[in-house]
Short mmCIF file of C-alpha atoms in Angstrom, two decimals:
data_model
loop_
_atom_site.label_atom_id
_atom_site.label_comp_id
_atom_site.label_asym_id
_atom_site.label_seq_id
_atom_site.Cartn_x
_atom_site.Cartn_y
_atom_site.Cartn_z
CA MET A 1 19.70 25.22 7.34
CA ASP A 2 18.50 22.82 4.43
CA GLN A 3 15.02 24.00 3.63
CA GLU A 4 14.57 21.88 0.42
CA PRO A 5 12.08 19.07 0.89
CA SER A 6 13.56 15.86 1.47
CA ARG A 7 11.30 13.96 -0.92
CA PHE A 8 13.32 13.21 -3.95
CA LYS A 9 15.86 15.49 -2.58
CA GLY A 10 18.67 15.68 -5.30
CA LYS A 11 16.98 13.23 -7.68
CA ILE A 12 15.51 13.92 -10.93
CA ILE A 13 12.01 12.01 -11.17
CA THR A 14 11.09 11.11 -14.70
CA ASP A 15 7.36 10.78 -15.49
CA GLN A 16 8.00 7.12 -15.93
CA MET A 17 9.35 7.07 -12.64
CA ALA A 18 6.89 9.12 -10.87
CA GLU A 19 3.95 6.63 -12.07
CA ASP A 20 5.93 3.70 -10.88
CA ILE A 21 6.06 5.22 -7.24
CA THR A 22 3.78 3.17 -4.94
CA ARG A 23 2.00 4.84 -1.88
CA VAL A 24 4.50 2.91 0.22
CA GLU A 25 7.31 4.54 -1.18
CA GLU A 26 5.37 8.07 -1.04
CA LEU A 27 5.23 7.26 2.66
CA ALA A 28 8.66 6.41 2.95
CA TYR A 29 9.65 9.77 1.77
CA ASP A 30 6.82 11.45 4.02
CA LEU A 31 7.14 9.69 7.21
CA ARG A 32 9.75 11.31 9.65
CA ILE A 33 12.00 8.91 11.57
CA SER A 34 10.39 10.63 15.00
CA GLU A 35 6.78 9.25 13.88
CA VAL A 36 7.95 5.65 13.77
CA MET A 37 10.60 5.23 15.84
CA THR A 38 10.71 3.60 19.60
CA ARG A 39 10.84 6.26 22.18
CA ASP A 40 11.17 4.52 25.57
CA VAL A 41 14.48 3.18 24.91
CA ALA A 42 16.15 0.64 27.51
CA THR A 43 19.67 1.71 27.83
CA LEU A 44 22.71 0.06 29.46
CA SER A 45 25.97 1.33 30.93
CA PRO A 46 29.23 0.53 29.60
CA ASP A 47 30.27 -0.83 33.15
CA GLN A 48 27.28 -3.17 33.83
CA PRO A 49 27.95 -6.66 33.47
CA MET A 50 26.66 -8.71 30.29
CA ARG A 51 24.54 -10.68 32.64
CA ASP A 52 22.37 -7.56 32.71
CA VAL A 53 22.13 -7.48 29.17
CA LEU A 54 20.73 -11.05 28.95
CA GLU A 55 18.20 -9.89 31.93
CA VAL A 56 17.07 -6.67 29.84
CA PHE A 57 16.92 -8.51 26.51
CA ARG A 58 15.09 -11.34 28.09
CA THR A 59 12.39 -9.09 29.95
CA VAL A 60 11.83 -6.38 27.61
CA ARG A 61 11.93 -8.90 24.85
CA ILE A 62 14.29 -6.71 22.63
CA SER A 63 17.34 -7.89 20.84
CA GLY A 64 19.73 -4.75 21.01
CA ALA A 65 20.16 -1.76 23.11
CA PRO A 66 22.29 1.40 23.18
CA VAL A 67 25.00 1.85 25.73
CA THR A 68 25.05 5.44 27.46
CA ARG A 69 27.47 7.04 29.72
CA GLY A 70 25.70 9.92 31.25
CA ASN A 71 23.91 11.53 28.53
CA GLU A 72 26.44 10.23 25.73
CA LEU A 73 25.76 7.44 23.39
CA VAL A 74 29.00 5.29 23.63
CA GLY A 75 27.96 2.01 21.83
CA ILE A 76 25.44 -0.72 21.11
CA VAL A 77 24.77 -3.93 22.13
CA SER A 78 23.06 -6.41 20.49
CA ILE A 79 21.95 -10.18 20.61
CA GLU A 80 24.91 -11.16 18.36
CA ASP A 81 27.26 -9.69 21.03
CA LEU A 82 25.63 -11.43 23.87
CA ILE A 83 25.87 -14.67 21.88
CA GLN A 84 29.47 -14.04 21.74
CA CYS A 85 29.90 -13.52 25.51
CA LEU A 86 27.71 -16.60 26.31
CA SER A 87 29.87 -18.52 23.89
CA LYS A 88 32.99 -17.76 26.55
CA ALA A 89 30.64 -18.21 29.39
CA ASP A 90 31.88 -14.58 30.35
CA LEU A 91 28.61 -13.03 31.70
CA ASP A 92 30.51 -11.23 34.50
CA ALA A 93 32.61 -9.00 31.76
CA PRO A 94 31.49 -5.54 31.41
CA VAL A 95 29.35 -4.38 28.39
CA LYS A 96 32.17 -2.20 27.08
CA ASN A 97 33.82 -5.68 26.19
CA TYR A 98 31.56 -6.52 24.06
CA MET A 99 29.52 -3.55 22.71
CA THR A 100 29.82 -2.17 18.97
CA THR A 101 31.49 1.23 19.14
CA GLN A 102 31.20 1.59 15.38
CA MET A 103 27.75 2.84 15.06
CA ILE A 104 25.56 4.58 12.44
CA THR A 105 23.16 6.91 14.07
CA ILE A 106 20.23 8.62 12.24
CA ARG A 107 18.63 12.13 12.81
CA ASP A 108 14.89 12.18 14.35
CA THR A 109 13.73 14.61 11.43
CA ASP A 110 15.43 12.41 8.53
CA THR A 111 12.74 10.70 6.54
CA VAL A 112 12.16 6.89 6.76
CA VAL A 113 13.75 6.38 3.40
CA GLU A 114 17.18 7.29 4.62
CA ALA A 115 16.90 4.51 7.62
CA LEU A 116 15.65 2.12 4.67
CA LYS A 117 18.96 2.93 2.66
CA ILE A 118 21.02 2.02 5.68
CA PHE A 119 19.13 -1.01 6.46
CA VAL A 120 19.50 -2.27 2.73
CA ASN A 121 23.09 -1.25 2.46
CA LEU A 122 24.72 -2.31 5.82
CA ARG A 123 23.82 -5.14 8.13
CA PHE A 124 22.80 -2.86 11.16
CA GLY A 125 19.49 -4.02 12.60
CA ARG A 126 18.85 -1.06 14.76
CA LEU A 127 19.79 2.56 14.44
CA PRO A 128 20.03 4.71 17.46
CA VAL A 129 17.82 8.06 16.63
CA MET A 130 19.63 11.58 17.50
CA ASP A 131 18.02 14.99 18.11
CA GLU A 132 19.51 18.08 16.82
CA ASN A 133 21.60 18.56 19.94
CA GLY A 134 23.34 14.91 19.55
CA GLN A 135 20.87 13.39 22.25
CA LEU A 136 19.74 9.89 21.81
CA VAL A 137 15.87 10.27 21.48
CA GLY A 138 14.88 6.80 20.72
CA ILE A 139 15.69 3.72 18.46
CA LEU A 140 14.80 2.41 15.16
CA THR A 141 14.42 -1.02 14.08
CA LYS A 142 12.87 -2.46 10.73
CA GLY A 143 9.97 -3.55 12.59
CA ASP A 144 9.52 0.11 13.62
CA VAL A 145 9.49 0.87 9.98
CA THR A 146 6.95 -1.67 9.01
CA ARG A 147 4.57 -0.91 11.71
CA GLY A 148 4.77 3.11 11.04
CA ILE A 149 4.03 2.64 7.31
CA LEU A 150 1.12 0.03 8.11
CA LYS A 151 -0.09 2.51 10.68
CA ALA A 152 -0.18 5.26 7.91
CA LEU A 153 -1.72 3.21 5.65
CA GLN A 154 -4.37 2.24 7.63
CA LYS A 155 -4.94 6.04 8.39
CA ASP A 156 -5.08 6.54 4.57
CA TYR A 157 -7.54 4.01 4.30
CA GLN A 158 -9.84 5.10 7.04
CA GLU A 159 -9.69 8.65 5.41
CA GLU A 160 -11.08 7.19 2.08
CA GLU A 161 -13.69 5.52 3.92
CA VAL A 162 -14.57 8.67 5.93
CA ARG A 163 -14.83 10.55 2.64
CA ARG A 164 -17.04 7.82 0.88
CA TYR A 165 -19.23 7.85 4.09
CA ARG A 166 -19.53 11.85 3.95
CA ALA A 167 -20.21 11.81 0.44
CA ARG A 168 -23.13 9.04 0.61
CA HIS A 169 -24.69 11.00 3.51
CA LEU A 170 -24.16 14.38 1.70
CA PHE A 171 -27.88 15.46 1.76
CA GLU A 172 -29.04 14.09 5.17
CA ASP A 173 -27.66 16.88 7.30
CA ILE A 174 -28.25 19.52 4.76
CA GLU A 175 -31.77 21.09 5.57
CA SER A 176 -33.56 22.90 2.65
CA ASP A 177 -36.85 22.45 0.88
CA ARG A 178 -34.83 21.11 -2.17
CA THR A 179 -31.36 20.41 -1.87
CA SER A 180 -29.44 19.36 -5.02
CA LEU A 181 -25.61 19.16 -6.22
CA ILE A 182 -24.82 20.53 -9.30
CA LEU A 183 -22.02 19.54 -11.69
CA ARG A 184 -21.05 21.45 -14.82
CA TYR A 185 -18.53 20.38 -17.52
CA ASN A 186 -17.47 22.66 -20.53
CA ILE A 187 -17.17 20.25 -23.74
CA ARG A 188 -14.90 21.48 -26.73
CA HIS A 189 -15.95 20.74 -30.12
CA LEU A 190 -13.50 18.08 -31.77
CA ASP A 191 -11.79 17.58 -28.43
CA PHE A 192 -11.45 13.66 -28.80
CA THR A 193 -8.67 13.39 -26.48
CA HIS A 194 -10.71 14.20 -23.50
CA GLY A 195 -13.84 12.94 -25.12
CA GLY A 196 -15.64 11.00 -22.16
CA ALA A 197 -13.80 12.66 -19.69
CA ALA A 198 -16.94 14.30 -18.31
CA SER A 199 -18.56 11.32 -18.26
CA SER A 200 -16.07 9.45 -16.62
CA GLN A 201 -15.83 11.96 -13.72
CA ILE A 202 -19.68 11.98 -13.38
CA LYS A 203 -19.96 8.19 -13.17
CA ARG A 204 -17.41 8.01 -10.36
CA ALA A 205 -19.07 11.02 -8.42
CA LEU A 206 -22.44 9.11 -8.34
CA ILE A 207 -20.62 5.75 -7.22
CA ARG A 208 -19.12 7.96 -4.69
CA LEU A 209 -22.67 9.47 -3.80
CA GLY A 210 -23.57 5.84 -3.19
CA ALA A 211 -25.51 5.34 -6.57
CA SER A 212 -25.96 1.76 -7.38
CA PRO A 213 -23.44 0.25 -10.23
CA LYS A 214 -26.64 -0.03 -12.53
CA VAL A 215 -27.68 3.89 -12.22
CA ALA A 216 -24.09 4.83 -12.42
CA ARG A 217 -23.81 2.66 -15.72
CA ARG A 218 -26.97 4.07 -17.08
CA VAL A 219 -26.18 7.78 -16.62
CA GLY A 220 -22.32 7.07 -17.62
CA ILE A 221 -23.50 5.52 -21.10
CA ALA A 222 -26.30 8.47 -21.57
CA VAL A 223 -23.90 11.18 -20.67
CA TYR A 224 -20.97 9.71 -22.83
CA GLU A 225 -23.40 9.64 -25.92
CA ALA A 226 -24.24 13.06 -25.22
CA GLU A 227 -20.73 14.29 -24.65
CA MET A 228 -19.61 12.72 -28.06
CA ASN A 229 -22.60 14.42 -29.45
CA LEU A 230 -21.24 17.83 -28.13
CA ILE A 231 -17.67 16.94 -29.58
CA ILE A 232 -18.87 15.67 -32.81
CA HIS A 233 -21.79 17.57 -33.89
CA THR A 234 -21.73 21.40 -32.61
CA ASN A 235 -19.88 24.58 -34.04
CA HIS A 236 -18.32 25.20 -30.68
CA GLY A 237 -18.83 22.35 -28.56
CA GLY A 238 -21.27 22.76 -25.41
CA ILE A 239 -22.02 22.36 -21.79
CA ILE A 240 -23.29 19.55 -19.83
CA ARG A 241 -25.12 20.09 -16.77
CA VAL A 242 -26.01 17.47 -14.06
CA GLU A 243 -28.03 17.98 -11.06
CA ILE A 244 -28.07 15.49 -8.46
CA GLU A 245 -30.93 15.10 -5.73
CA PRO A 246 -31.68 12.29 -3.66
CA HIS A 247 -34.55 11.31 -5.60
CA GLN A 248 -33.53 12.08 -9.31
CA ILE A 249 -30.51 12.83 -11.56
CA SER A 250 -30.94 15.49 -14.12
CA ILE A 251 -28.75 15.85 -17.14
CA ASP A 252 -28.58 18.87 -19.50
CA ALA A 253 -26.40 19.05 -22.52
CA TYR A 254 -26.61 22.42 -24.41
CA ASP A 255 -24.77 23.80 -27.55
CA ASP A 256 -25.36 26.95 -29.65
CA GLY A 257 -25.72 25.05 -32.83
CA PRO A 258 -25.86 24.18 -35.68
CA GLY A 259 -29.17 22.50 -34.53
CA ILE A 260 -31.00 19.67 -36.01
CA LYS A 261 -33.13 19.99 -38.66
CA ASP A 262 -35.58 17.02 -38.43
CA ILE A 263 -35.55 15.68 -34.56
CA GLU A 264 -37.70 12.52 -35.57
CA LEU A 265 -35.13 11.53 -38.00
CA ALA A 266 -32.14 11.98 -35.93
CA MET A 267 -33.99 9.76 -33.02
CA LYS A 268 -34.25 6.88 -35.82
CA PRO A 269 -32.00 4.22 -35.15
CA GLY A 270 -29.19 3.92 -37.36
CA TYR A 271 -29.42 7.66 -38.84
CA SER A 272 -26.44 9.86 -38.72
CA THR A 273 -24.94 12.62 -40.11
CA ALA A 274 -21.44 11.89 -39.00
CA THR A 275 -18.63 12.28 -41.56
CA GLU A 276 -16.26 9.24 -42.90
CA ALA A 277 -13.78 10.47 -40.38
CA ILE A 278 -15.78 10.53 -37.52
CA ARG A 279 -17.08 6.86 -38.29
CA GLU A 280 -13.47 6.12 -38.44
CA LEU A 281 -13.06 6.94 -34.88
CA GLY A 282 -15.80 4.48 -34.06
CA PHE A 283 -18.53 6.98 -33.67
CA GLY A 284 -21.58 7.74 -36.02
CA ALA A 285 -23.33 4.58 -35.79
CA GLY A 286 -26.63 6.81 -35.54
CA MET A 287 -27.21 4.78 -32.29
CA GLY A 288 -26.07 7.81 -29.82
CA LEU A 289 -29.98 9.21 -29.04
CA VAL A 290 -31.38 5.79 -29.06
CA ASN A 291 -28.75 4.65 -26.57
CA ILE A 292 -29.52 7.68 -24.42
CA ALA A 293 -33.49 7.00 -24.69
CA ARG A 294 -32.71 3.49 -23.47
CA CYS A 295 -30.74 4.45 -20.47
CA MET A 296 -32.83 7.10 -19.11
CA ASP A 297 -36.49 7.23 -17.88
CA PHE A 298 -37.21 10.81 -19.36
CA MET A 299 -35.88 12.45 -22.58
CA LYS A 300 -36.57 15.48 -24.42
CA LEU A 301 -34.63 17.18 -27.36
CA GLU A 302 -35.44 20.72 -28.44
CA SER A 303 -33.49 22.14 -31.30
CA SER A 304 -33.75 25.12 -33.56
CA GLU A 305 -31.38 26.53 -36.12
CA GLU A 306 -31.11 29.90 -34.19
CA THR A 307 -30.73 28.46 -30.48
CA GLY A 308 -28.95 25.38 -31.03
CA THR A 309 -29.93 22.15 -29.29
CA HIS A 310 -30.99 21.40 -25.70
CA LEU A 311 -31.15 17.68 -24.51
CA LYS A 312 -32.91 16.95 -21.44
CA MET A 313 -32.51 13.72 -19.60
CA LYS A 314 -33.61 12.29 -16.46
CA VAL A 315 -33.17 9.27 -14.19
CA PHE A 316 -35.72 8.80 -11.41
CA LEU A 317 -34.16 6.91 -8.55
CA LYS A 318 -36.22 4.17 -6.65
CA GLU A 319 -35.86 4.07 -2.94
CA GLU A 320 -33.04 1.55 -2.81
CA ASP A 321 -31.10 3.54 -5.53
CA LYS A 322 -31.34 6.95 -3.69
CA VAL A 323 -27.95 8.72 -3.77
CA GLY A 324 -26.43 10.88 -0.83
CA GLU A 325 -28.65 9.80 1.90
CA GLY A 326 -26.89 6.86 2.80
CA TYR A 327 -29.25 4.17 1.53
CA ALA A 328 -26.60 2.16 -0.18
CA ALA A 329 -24.39 2.25 2.96
CA THR A 330 -27.48 0.75 4.96
CA LYS A 331 -28.16 -1.58 2.13
CA GLU A 332 -24.65 -2.86 2.32
CA ALA A 333 -24.73 -3.16 6.23
CA ALA A 334 -28.12 -5.18 6.18
CA ALA A 335 -26.68 -7.49 3.50
CA MET B 1 -12.68 -17.52 -16.97
CA ASN B 2 -10.34 -14.56 -15.71
CA VAL B 3 -8.24 -12.09 -17.57
CA LYS B 4 -5.20 -14.32 -17.62
CA ASP B 5 -7.20 -17.06 -19.23
CA VAL B 6 -8.32 -14.59 -21.87
CA ILE B 7 -4.73 -13.55 -22.85
CA ALA B 8 -3.70 -17.27 -23.26
CA ILE B 9 -6.74 -18.29 -25.30
CA VAL B 10 -6.06 -15.09 -27.93
CA ASN B 11 -2.40 -15.37 -27.58
CA GLY B 12 -2.29 -11.86 -26.43
CA LYS B 13 0.08 -9.47 -25.05
CA LEU B 14 -1.02 -7.36 -21.93
CA LEU B 15 -0.11 -3.53 -22.63
CA ASN B 16 -0.88 -2.33 -19.07
CA PRO B 17 1.06 -4.58 -16.90
CA SER B 18 -0.31 -3.32 -13.60
CA ALA B 19 -3.85 -4.42 -14.39
CA ASP B 20 -5.59 -7.14 -12.48
CA LEU B 21 -5.22 -10.31 -14.05
CA ASP B 22 -7.64 -12.38 -11.86
CA ARG B 23 -10.62 -10.08 -12.76
CA GLU B 24 -13.53 -12.38 -14.01
CA ILE B 25 -14.73 -12.43 -17.34
CA LYS B 26 -18.53 -13.09 -17.43
CA GLY B 27 -18.50 -13.11 -21.42
CA GLY B 28 -17.66 -11.45 -24.64
CA CYS B 29 -18.69 -8.60 -27.17
CA GLY B 30 -17.13 -7.78 -30.70
CA ALA B 31 -17.79 -4.55 -32.26
CA ASP B 32 -15.69 -1.53 -33.84
CA LEU B 33 -18.54 1.06 -33.35
CA MET B 34 -18.54 2.46 -29.80
CA SER B 35 -22.53 3.24 -29.87
CA ASP B 36 -22.89 -0.37 -30.80
CA VAL B 37 -20.73 -1.57 -27.85
CA LEU B 38 -23.11 0.82 -25.65
CA ALA B 39 -26.35 -0.23 -26.91
CA SER B 40 -25.52 -3.85 -26.33
CA ILE B 41 -23.03 -4.89 -23.93
CA GLN B 42 -23.72 -6.22 -20.51
CA PRO B 43 -21.37 -5.74 -17.75
CA GLU B 44 -17.96 -7.58 -16.88
CA ALA B 45 -17.68 -8.62 -20.73
CA VAL B 46 -14.38 -8.75 -22.61
CA LEU B 47 -14.61 -6.30 -25.48
CA LEU B 48 -13.01 -7.52 -28.80
CA THR B 49 -12.47 -4.36 -31.14
CA GLY B 50 -10.36 -3.15 -34.29
CA LEU B 51 -10.60 0.36 -32.61
CA ALA B 52 -7.38 1.59 -30.64
CA ASN B 53 -8.27 5.40 -29.87
CA PRO B 54 -8.79 6.59 -26.06
CA GLN B 55 -12.45 6.37 -26.63
CA VAL B 56 -12.27 2.71 -26.42
CA VAL B 57 -11.22 2.84 -22.81
CA ARG B 58 -14.18 5.46 -22.22
CA THR B 59 -16.73 3.17 -23.83
CA ALA B 60 -15.29 0.11 -21.63
CA GLN B 61 -15.38 2.31 -18.65
CA MET B 62 -18.88 3.48 -19.06
CA ALA B 63 -20.33 0.27 -19.95
CA ASP B 64 -18.19 -1.85 -17.14
CA VAL B 65 -16.21 -3.88 -19.51
CA ALA B 66 -13.66 -6.11 -17.78
CA ALA B 67 -10.90 -6.34 -20.48
CA ILE B 68 -10.36 -5.01 -23.87
CA VAL B 69 -8.95 -7.16 -26.76
CA LEU B 70 -7.32 -5.22 -29.92
CA VAL B 71 -7.71 -7.44 -32.84
CA ARG B 72 -5.17 -8.10 -35.68
CA GLY B 73 -2.14 -6.88 -33.54
CA LYS B 74 -3.20 -3.43 -33.38
CA GLN B 75 -0.65 -1.16 -31.46
CA PRO B 76 -2.74 1.73 -29.27
CA PRO B 77 -1.41 5.26 -28.96
CA GLN B 78 0.28 6.23 -25.72
CA GLU B 79 -3.10 8.16 -24.69
CA THR B 80 -4.95 4.80 -24.97
CA ARG B 81 -2.15 2.86 -22.86
CA LEU B 82 -2.36 5.75 -20.21
CA LEU B 83 -6.01 5.89 -19.98
CA ALA B 84 -6.15 2.04 -19.24
CA GLU B 85 -3.73 2.08 -16.94
CA GLU B 86 -5.39 5.17 -15.23
CA GLU B 87 -8.71 3.22 -15.30
CA GLY B 88 -7.39 0.09 -14.19
CA ILE B 89 -8.83 -2.02 -17.39
CA PRO B 90 -6.61 -4.71 -18.84
CA LEU B 91 -5.61 -3.68 -22.61
CA ILE B 92 -4.50 -6.78 -24.48
CA THR B 93 -3.31 -6.91 -28.26
CA SER B 94 -4.03 -9.97 -30.12
CA PRO B 95 -2.43 -11.19 -33.59
CA TYR B 96 -5.75 -12.69 -34.62
CA GLY B 97 -8.92 -11.05 -36.51
CA MET B 98 -12.02 -10.66 -35.01
CA PHE B 99 -13.96 -13.94 -36.39
CA GLU B 100 -10.80 -16.05 -35.12
CA LEU B 101 -10.96 -14.35 -31.78
CA CYS B 102 -14.72 -14.67 -31.14
CA GLY B 103 -14.37 -18.33 -32.28
CA ARG B 104 -11.60 -19.32 -29.81
CA LEU B 105 -13.16 -17.37 -26.92
CA PHE B 106 -16.73 -18.96 -27.70
CA GLN B 107 -15.03 -22.45 -28.02
CA ALA B 108 -13.37 -22.19 -24.55
CA GLY B 109 -16.97 -21.54 -23.29
CA LEU B 110 -17.06 -17.79 -22.88
CA LYS B 111 -21.05 -16.64 -23.91
CA SER B 112 -22.22 -13.83 -25.53
CA LEU B 113 -22.88 -10.71 -23.57
CA GLU B 114 -24.15 -8.85 -26.56
CA SER B 115 -28.20 -8.28 -26.11
CA PRO B 116 -30.12 -8.80 -29.50
CA VAL B 117 -31.54 -5.92 -30.97
CA ASN B 118 -35.36 -6.01 -30.10
CA GLU B 119 -37.44 -4.55 -33.09
#
């Protein structure tokens, strides 16, 4: 048996193509026919009169049905066939006179994309679905595919909602004298390509935890400045450690040197030791520490030429800004 | 004013086609030093800058910038484009210089979202 996953089977997917693939397309490759098809199929016998077809289509509200003899699929009859028959006023003729016998069937284990290919390339409106023993197990229309994909998208959406809800209420169900969430990031010296990636992840985490956009922005800006300082001004980069508690966010940025000679001077707006090359990258305006002080409720800079620099920052969260305890969620609900 | 309006006013070209063009632009800010941007900009602004490295997008993300306009027809490196795409921030390049662009947008009714320095 073919064990290769059917997603993108036999196709070379370039990076560009992979980027352009939407969630709907992904689902078309993920979902199996058996997950979206209609199972309770109204079938007809080849010897029944066309009058019965009219009755079935009208009562079940369908526009096509498979025709079976015993367990064997022998044809398919559609509304077009019925119209043909009606135009000749031939409702007493047997189904076999009007049914289509040239059929394309599809396997229940195929992915939805296989069906989409058939729908697009051929004019069939419905496909009989067969199992591994060649038994009819269902029928598939474009409507089934649309419904199936919409249902899967809704499930995706609900899962994301649940994830967000859980993150927002992270601290509520955990009992301890003091619960906190710690995030650590290693920052490399002169790694401008990833510069800001840690700040970006921290900002996103805070939003997930239900922090207000204002708090996320303040922390984001301060951590970004601290991250760029580690990238630009250290010997070997450093570490950013963020501790999130319901009532406060504490951020520490450490490095192992070279240390700041004159902290008071370093804190002066416009003072910078950045080189011309760094300035060309848009940094070294001498505003980094000033920006951090502006965004944070508490800031302490310790530095020595022996041990390196340790920047401590804190944001105290007001009741309405608290994270991980569902305040944002309840506020939204109240609004 | 939305991103689409800004593109028309600056005679710009959008570099990440999947960006949301209906996003509202509440004002503007022009700077080449990223710390100046972080120090002064208020949320939902269009950022005019001559800098085209990925840090522009990171800065924009931290500062809740609604769109970035690169001045003087600058073509950013691939990393910048990819990051803008990932973060969903419209990245626009315009043939005009900084002064001309600020003037055009200001004249079209866009206010400044740069907070002045308080001594």
